């Protein structure tokens, strides 16, 4: 007696339904499992994107700092400190940075307002006479023959976009540390003594020029001077 193939198929389906605990004709819902897998994949992708690349163990000290192109949008005298200015500086972030600088002996508010400059942007915030300063501006200073001092900003080229992170000629891409790490490891102290302007007024660290996409960062006139 010939066996109907469809009967065999129906029997196999009935056996499978029984093993899976399904009612006759009930479909298997895989959407829940698929959605769960998709959500897990998205979470893993986000974790991979959020995880920053580990900095090289042998990266130069200067590459642990972050210097951003900025512009001073507001400046006023610190109400409690004769040598300090308070500034608001646009460095391409969601909000402006408030920074205090000891530049009142060297510059007027007119000199300051609208000035393009470099901001050391990964320093730990500090209170300077009850004003919280979120970074510092980079300047060159020299002592004249009569004993007086003068100071100039290290300036990026006019074409350099606000917020651009400075690189260093001949060195790998910077991997800035957190403010807490910079403070703990004394990165600024280790770098400061080797930051100078050269014969062409170009800002350098150990001879490596501070660079933007539009060219090197320079002082106006101060050569061979310490940067701070």
mmCIF file of C-alpha atoms in Angstrom:
data_model
loop_
_atom_site.group_PDB
_atom_site.id
_atom_site.type_symbol
_atom_site.label_atom_id
_atom_site.label_comp_id
_atom_site.label_asym_id
_atom_site.label_seq_id
_atom_site.Cartn_x
_atom_site.Cartn_y
_atom_site.Cartn_z
ATOM 1 C CA UNK A 1 0.000 0.000 0.000
ATOM 2 C CA UNK A 2 1.532 3.355 -1.088
ATOM 3 C CA UNK A 3 2.130 5.950 1.612
ATOM 4 C CA UNK A 4 0.886 9.457 0.887
ATOM 5 C CA UNK A 5 3.922 11.828 1.122
ATOM 6 C CA UNK A 6 1.725 14.586 2.511
ATOM 7 C CA UNK A 7 0.667 12.342 5.368
ATOM 8 C CA UNK A 8 4.325 11.797 6.221
ATOM 9 C CA UNK A 9 4.932 15.564 6.181
ATOM 10 C CA UNK A 10 1.879 16.199 8.385
ATOM 11 C CA UNK A 11 3.027 13.521 10.838
ATOM 12 C CA UNK A 12 6.534 15.001 11.001
ATOM 13 C CA UNK A 13 5.076 18.451 11.669
ATOM 14 C CA UNK A 14 2.791 17.068 14.382
ATOM 15 C CA UNK A 15 5.764 15.340 16.066
ATOM 16 C CA UNK A 16 7.794 18.554 15.972
ATOM 17 C CA UNK A 17 4.907 20.601 17.406
ATOM 18 C CA UNK A 18 4.567 18.090 20.228
ATOM 19 C CA UNK A 19 8.268 18.277 21.076
ATOM 20 C CA UNK A 20 8.198 22.096 21.075
ATOM 21 C CA UNK A 21 4.993 22.253 23.101
ATOM 22 C CA UNK A 22 3.128 24.084 20.338
ATOM 23 C CA UNK A 23 -0.533 23.956 19.498
ATOM 24 C CA UNK A 24 -1.363 22.505 16.051
ATOM 25 C CA UNK A 25 -0.712 25.153 13.446
ATOM 26 C CA UNK A 26 0.954 27.584 15.910
ATOM 27 C CA UNK A 27 3.803 29.574 14.350
ATOM 28 C CA UNK A 28 7.177 29.982 15.990
ATOM 29 C CA UNK A 29 7.775 33.635 16.972
ATOM 30 C CA UNK A 30 11.403 34.476 16.308
ATOM 31 C CA UNK A 31 10.983 38.270 16.372
ATOM 32 C CA UNK A 32 11.680 38.471 20.095
ATOM 33 C CA UNK A 33 14.943 36.572 19.772
ATOM 34 C CA UNK A 34 15.932 38.534 16.690
ATOM 35 C CA UNK A 35 15.185 41.832 18.423
ATOM 36 C CA UNK A 36 17.216 40.751 21.439
ATOM 37 C CA UNK A 37 20.157 39.854 19.213
ATOM 38 C CA UNK A 38 19.878 43.169 17.364
ATOM 39 C CA UNK A 39 19.802 45.116 20.645
ATOM 40 C CA UNK A 40 22.848 43.225 21.915
ATOM 41 C CA UNK A 41 24.679 43.927 18.656
ATOM 42 C CA UNK A 42 23.846 47.638 18.935
ATOM 43 C CA UNK A 43 25.069 47.740 22.542
ATOM 44 C CA UNK A 44 28.318 46.018 21.602
ATOM 45 C CA UNK A 45 28.822 48.402 18.676
ATOM 46 C CA UNK A 46 28.265 51.408 20.963
ATOM 47 C CA UNK A 47 30.745 50.040 23.484
ATOM 48 C CA UNK A 48 33.348 49.587 20.748
ATOM 49 C CA UNK A 49 32.747 53.112 19.449
ATOM 50 C CA UNK A 50 32.873 54.667 22.916
ATOM 51 C CA UNK A 51 36.101 52.939 23.872
ATOM 52 C CA UNK A 52 38.968 55.276 22.940
ATOM 53 C CA UNK A 53 42.120 53.938 21.384
ATOM 54 C CA UNK A 54 44.806 53.290 23.942
ATOM 55 C CA UNK A 55 47.625 55.837 23.638
ATOM 56 C CA UNK A 56 51.068 54.478 22.730
ATOM 57 C CA UNK A 57 53.121 53.630 25.785
ATOM 58 C CA UNK A 58 56.060 55.608 24.421
ATOM 59 C CA UNK A 59 54.179 58.698 23.236
ATOM 60 C CA UNK A 60 56.090 61.979 23.726
ATOM 61 C CA UNK A 61 55.122 64.027 26.763
ATOM 62 C CA UNK A 62 53.830 66.922 24.661
ATOM 63 C CA UNK A 63 51.364 64.569 22.923
ATOM 64 C CA UNK A 64 49.682 63.966 26.292
ATOM 65 C CA UNK A 65 48.545 67.602 26.322
ATOM 66 C CA UNK A 66 45.767 69.119 24.228
ATOM 67 C CA UNK A 67 46.137 72.563 22.645
ATOM 68 C CA UNK A 68 43.057 73.957 20.893
ATOM 69 C CA UNK A 69 42.645 76.935 18.599
ATOM 70 C CA UNK A 70 40.441 79.501 20.334
ATOM 71 C CA UNK A 71 39.285 83.116 20.289
ATOM 72 C CA UNK A 72 38.551 85.397 23.252
ATOM 73 C CA UNK A 73 34.911 86.494 23.104
ATOM 74 C CA UNK A 74 34.725 88.321 26.445
ATOM 75 C CA UNK A 75 37.261 89.687 28.933
ATOM 76 C CA UNK A 76 37.036 91.581 32.218
ATOM 77 C CA UNK A 77 39.199 92.444 35.200
ATOM 78 C CA UNK A 78 39.140 89.926 38.005
ATOM 79 C CA UNK A 79 37.331 91.759 40.830
ATOM 80 C CA UNK A 80 39.672 90.470 43.546
ATOM 81 C CA UNK A 81 43.059 90.015 41.838
ATOM 82 C CA UNK A 82 45.042 92.926 40.378
ATOM 83 C CA UNK A 83 47.046 90.780 37.930
ATOM 84 C CA UNK A 84 44.258 88.555 36.607
ATOM 85 C CA UNK A 85 41.893 88.834 33.672
ATOM 86 C CA UNK A 86 38.803 86.643 33.423
ATOM 87 C CA UNK A 87 38.018 85.490 29.902
ATOM 88 C CA UNK A 88 35.417 83.595 27.967
ATOM 89 C CA UNK A 89 37.088 81.710 25.135
ATOM 90 C CA UNK A 90 35.454 79.875 22.251
ATOM 91 C CA UNK A 91 37.372 76.650 21.553
ATOM 92 C CA UNK A 92 34.719 75.004 19.381
ATOM 93 C CA UNK A 93 32.889 73.257 22.222
ATOM 94 C CA UNK A 94 29.200 73.438 23.182
ATOM 95 C CA UNK A 95 29.886 76.286 25.591
ATOM 96 C CA UNK A 96 32.689 78.801 25.976
ATOM 97 C CA UNK A 97 35.515 78.168 28.438
ATOM 98 C CA UNK A 98 36.058 80.483 31.358
ATOM 99 C CA UNK A 99 39.764 80.972 31.982
ATOM 100 C CA UNK A 100 41.741 83.289 34.254
ATOM 101 C CA UNK A 101 45.092 84.622 33.038
ATOM 102 C CA UNK A 102 47.733 86.737 34.777
ATOM 103 C CA UNK A 103 48.097 89.111 31.845
ATOM 104 C CA UNK A 104 46.937 92.470 33.219
ATOM 105 C CA UNK A 105 50.523 93.750 33.623
ATOM 106 C CA UNK A 106 51.165 93.071 29.903
ATOM 107 C CA UNK A 107 47.965 93.571 27.891
ATOM 108 C CA UNK A 108 44.868 95.771 27.845
ATOM 109 C CA UNK A 109 41.349 94.418 27.480
ATOM 110 C CA UNK A 110 41.412 95.756 23.908
ATOM 111 C CA UNK A 111 44.509 93.637 23.235
ATOM 112 C CA UNK A 112 42.723 90.609 24.620
ATOM 113 C CA UNK A 113 39.243 90.846 23.120
ATOM 114 C CA UNK A 114 38.992 89.006 19.801
ATOM 115 C CA UNK A 115 42.524 87.630 20.029
ATOM 116 C CA UNK A 116 43.090 84.235 18.415
ATOM 117 C CA UNK A 117 45.282 82.011 20.524
ATOM 118 C CA UNK A 118 46.028 78.507 21.792
ATOM 119 C CA UNK A 119 44.298 77.098 24.862
ATOM 120 C CA UNK A 120 45.741 74.222 26.884
ATOM 121 C CA UNK A 121 42.411 72.457 27.198
ATOM 122 C CA UNK A 122 43.039 69.266 29.180
ATOM 123 C CA UNK A 123 44.344 70.762 32.412
ATOM 124 C CA UNK A 124 42.508 70.132 35.651
ATOM 125 C CA UNK A 125 40.194 73.058 36.480
ATOM 126 C CA UNK A 126 41.532 75.259 39.271
ATOM 127 C CA UNK A 127 40.142 78.046 41.425
ATOM 128 C CA UNK A 128 42.121 81.261 40.968
ATOM 129 C CA UNK A 129 40.987 83.697 43.648
ATOM 130 C CA UNK A 130 37.478 82.232 43.664
ATOM 131 C CA UNK A 131 37.253 82.108 39.864
ATOM 132 C CA UNK A 132 37.251 78.604 38.366
ATOM 133 C CA UNK A 133 39.642 78.469 35.428
ATOM 134 C CA UNK A 134 39.172 75.696 32.857
ATOM 135 C CA UNK A 135 42.535 75.723 31.098
ATOM 136 C CA UNK A 136 45.201 78.269 30.261
ATOM 137 C CA UNK A 137 46.298 80.403 27.333
ATOM 138 C CA UNK A 138 49.737 79.881 25.810
ATOM 139 C CA UNK A 139 52.083 82.883 25.732
ATOM 140 C CA UNK A 140 55.710 83.785 25.182
ATOM 141 C CA UNK A 141 57.429 86.132 27.606
ATOM 142 C CA UNK A 142 60.745 87.938 27.454
ATOM 143 C CA UNK A 143 62.695 90.279 29.721
ATOM 144 C CA UNK A 144 63.975 93.492 28.103
ATOM 145 C CA UNK A 145 67.317 95.205 28.789
ATOM 146 C CA UNK A 146 65.708 97.636 31.224
ATOM 147 C CA UNK A 147 64.351 94.737 33.264
ATOM 148 C CA UNK A 148 60.746 95.085 32.167
ATOM 149 C CA UNK A 149 58.861 92.167 30.681
ATOM 150 C CA UNK A 150 56.597 91.839 27.690
ATOM 151 C CA UNK A 151 54.247 89.046 26.696
ATOM 152 C CA UNK A 152 52.577 87.852 23.494
ATOM 153 C CA UNK A 153 50.069 85.143 22.672
ATOM 154 C CA UNK A 154 51.093 82.116 20.637
ATOM 155 C CA UNK A 155 48.735 82.585 17.702
ATOM 156 C CA UNK A 156 47.409 80.083 15.147
ATOM 157 C CA UNK A 157 47.148 81.087 11.488
ATOM 158 C CA UNK A 158 44.003 83.040 10.603
ATOM 159 C CA UNK A 159 42.773 80.147 8.454
ATOM 160 C CA UNK A 160 42.980 77.590 11.282
ATOM 161 C CA UNK A 161 39.427 76.684 12.398
ATOM 162 C CA UNK A 162 38.297 77.363 15.960
ATOM 163 C CA UNK A 163 38.491 74.167 17.991
ATOM 164 C CA UNK A 164 41.213 72.521 15.904
ATOM 165 C CA UNK A 165 43.603 70.434 18.002
ATOM 166 C CA UNK A 166 47.246 71.299 17.466
ATOM 167 C CA UNK A 167 49.699 68.627 16.300
ATOM 168 C CA UNK A 168 53.494 68.624 16.441
ATOM 169 C CA UNK A 169 55.728 68.462 13.406
ATOM 170 C CA UNK A 170 57.503 65.115 13.196
ATOM 171 C CA UNK A 171 55.591 63.578 16.130
ATOM 172 C CA UNK A 172 52.628 61.170 16.262
ATOM 173 C CA UNK A 173 49.052 62.339 16.670
ATOM 174 C CA UNK A 174 48.404 63.526 20.246
ATOM 175 C CA UNK A 175 46.465 61.298 22.648
ATOM 176 C CA UNK A 176 45.604 63.771 25.424
ATOM 177 C CA UNK A 177 45.320 62.499 28.971
ATOM 178 C CA UNK A 178 42.552 63.532 31.339
ATOM 179 C CA UNK A 179 43.045 66.614 33.487
ATOM 180 C CA UNK A 180 43.498 64.430 36.565
ATOM 181 C CA UNK A 181 46.205 62.361 34.840
ATOM 182 C CA UNK A 182 47.994 65.457 33.560
ATOM 183 C CA UNK A 183 48.043 66.813 37.096
ATOM 184 C CA UNK A 184 49.080 63.549 38.748
ATOM 185 C CA UNK A 185 51.844 62.756 36.254
ATOM 186 C CA UNK A 186 53.059 66.380 36.141
ATOM 187 C CA UNK A 187 52.825 66.379 32.345
ATOM 188 C CA UNK A 188 52.641 70.171 32.068
ATOM 189 C CA UNK A 189 55.671 70.630 34.317
ATOM 190 C CA UNK A 190 57.623 68.063 32.298
ATOM 191 C CA UNK A 191 56.793 69.786 29.006
ATOM 192 C CA UNK A 192 56.997 73.465 29.965
ATOM 193 C CA UNK A 193 60.785 73.794 30.171
ATOM 194 C CA UNK A 194 61.168 72.583 26.568
ATOM 195 C CA UNK A 195 58.491 74.819 25.008
ATOM 196 C CA UNK A 196 60.064 77.812 23.280
ATOM 197 C CA UNK A 197 59.688 80.137 20.319
ATOM 198 C CA UNK A 198 62.467 79.752 17.760
ATOM 199 C CA UNK A 199 64.341 82.224 15.541
ATOM 200 C CA UNK A 200 61.268 82.510 13.311
ATOM 201 C CA UNK A 201 58.877 83.068 16.263
ATOM 202 C CA UNK A 202 57.413 79.558 15.739
ATOM 203 C CA UNK A 203 56.235 77.795 18.881
ATOM 204 C CA UNK A 204 58.123 74.542 19.416
ATOM 205 C CA UNK A 205 58.613 71.697 21.870
ATOM 206 C CA UNK A 206 62.098 70.170 21.691
ATOM 207 C CA UNK A 207 62.343 71.688 18.210
ATOM 208 C CA UNK A 208 59.003 70.260 16.973
ATOM 209 C CA UNK A 209 56.739 73.024 15.656
ATOM 210 C CA UNK A 210 53.183 73.513 16.921
ATOM 211 C CA UNK A 211 51.122 72.886 13.762
ATOM 212 C CA UNK A 212 47.573 73.405 12.502
ATOM 213 C CA UNK A 213 46.004 72.466 9.171
ATOM 214 C CA UNK A 214 46.806 76.025 8.046
ATOM 215 C CA UNK A 215 50.438 76.085 9.161
ATOM 216 C CA UNK A 216 52.559 76.692 12.277
ATOM 217 C CA UNK A 217 51.576 78.667 15.380
ATOM 218 C CA UNK A 218 53.732 81.738 16.086
ATOM 219 C CA UNK A 219 54.256 84.726 18.315
ATOM 220 C CA UNK A 220 54.160 88.155 16.693
ATOM 221 C CA UNK A 221 57.725 89.231 17.489
ATOM 222 C CA UNK A 222 59.131 87.354 20.497
ATOM 223 C CA UNK A 223 61.924 84.956 19.499
ATOM 224 C CA UNK A 224 63.815 82.310 21.434
ATOM 225 C CA UNK A 225 61.652 82.753 24.507
ATOM 226 C CA UNK A 226 60.053 80.452 27.022
ATOM 227 C CA UNK A 227 56.384 79.545 26.457
ATOM 228 C CA UNK A 228 53.977 79.262 29.354
#
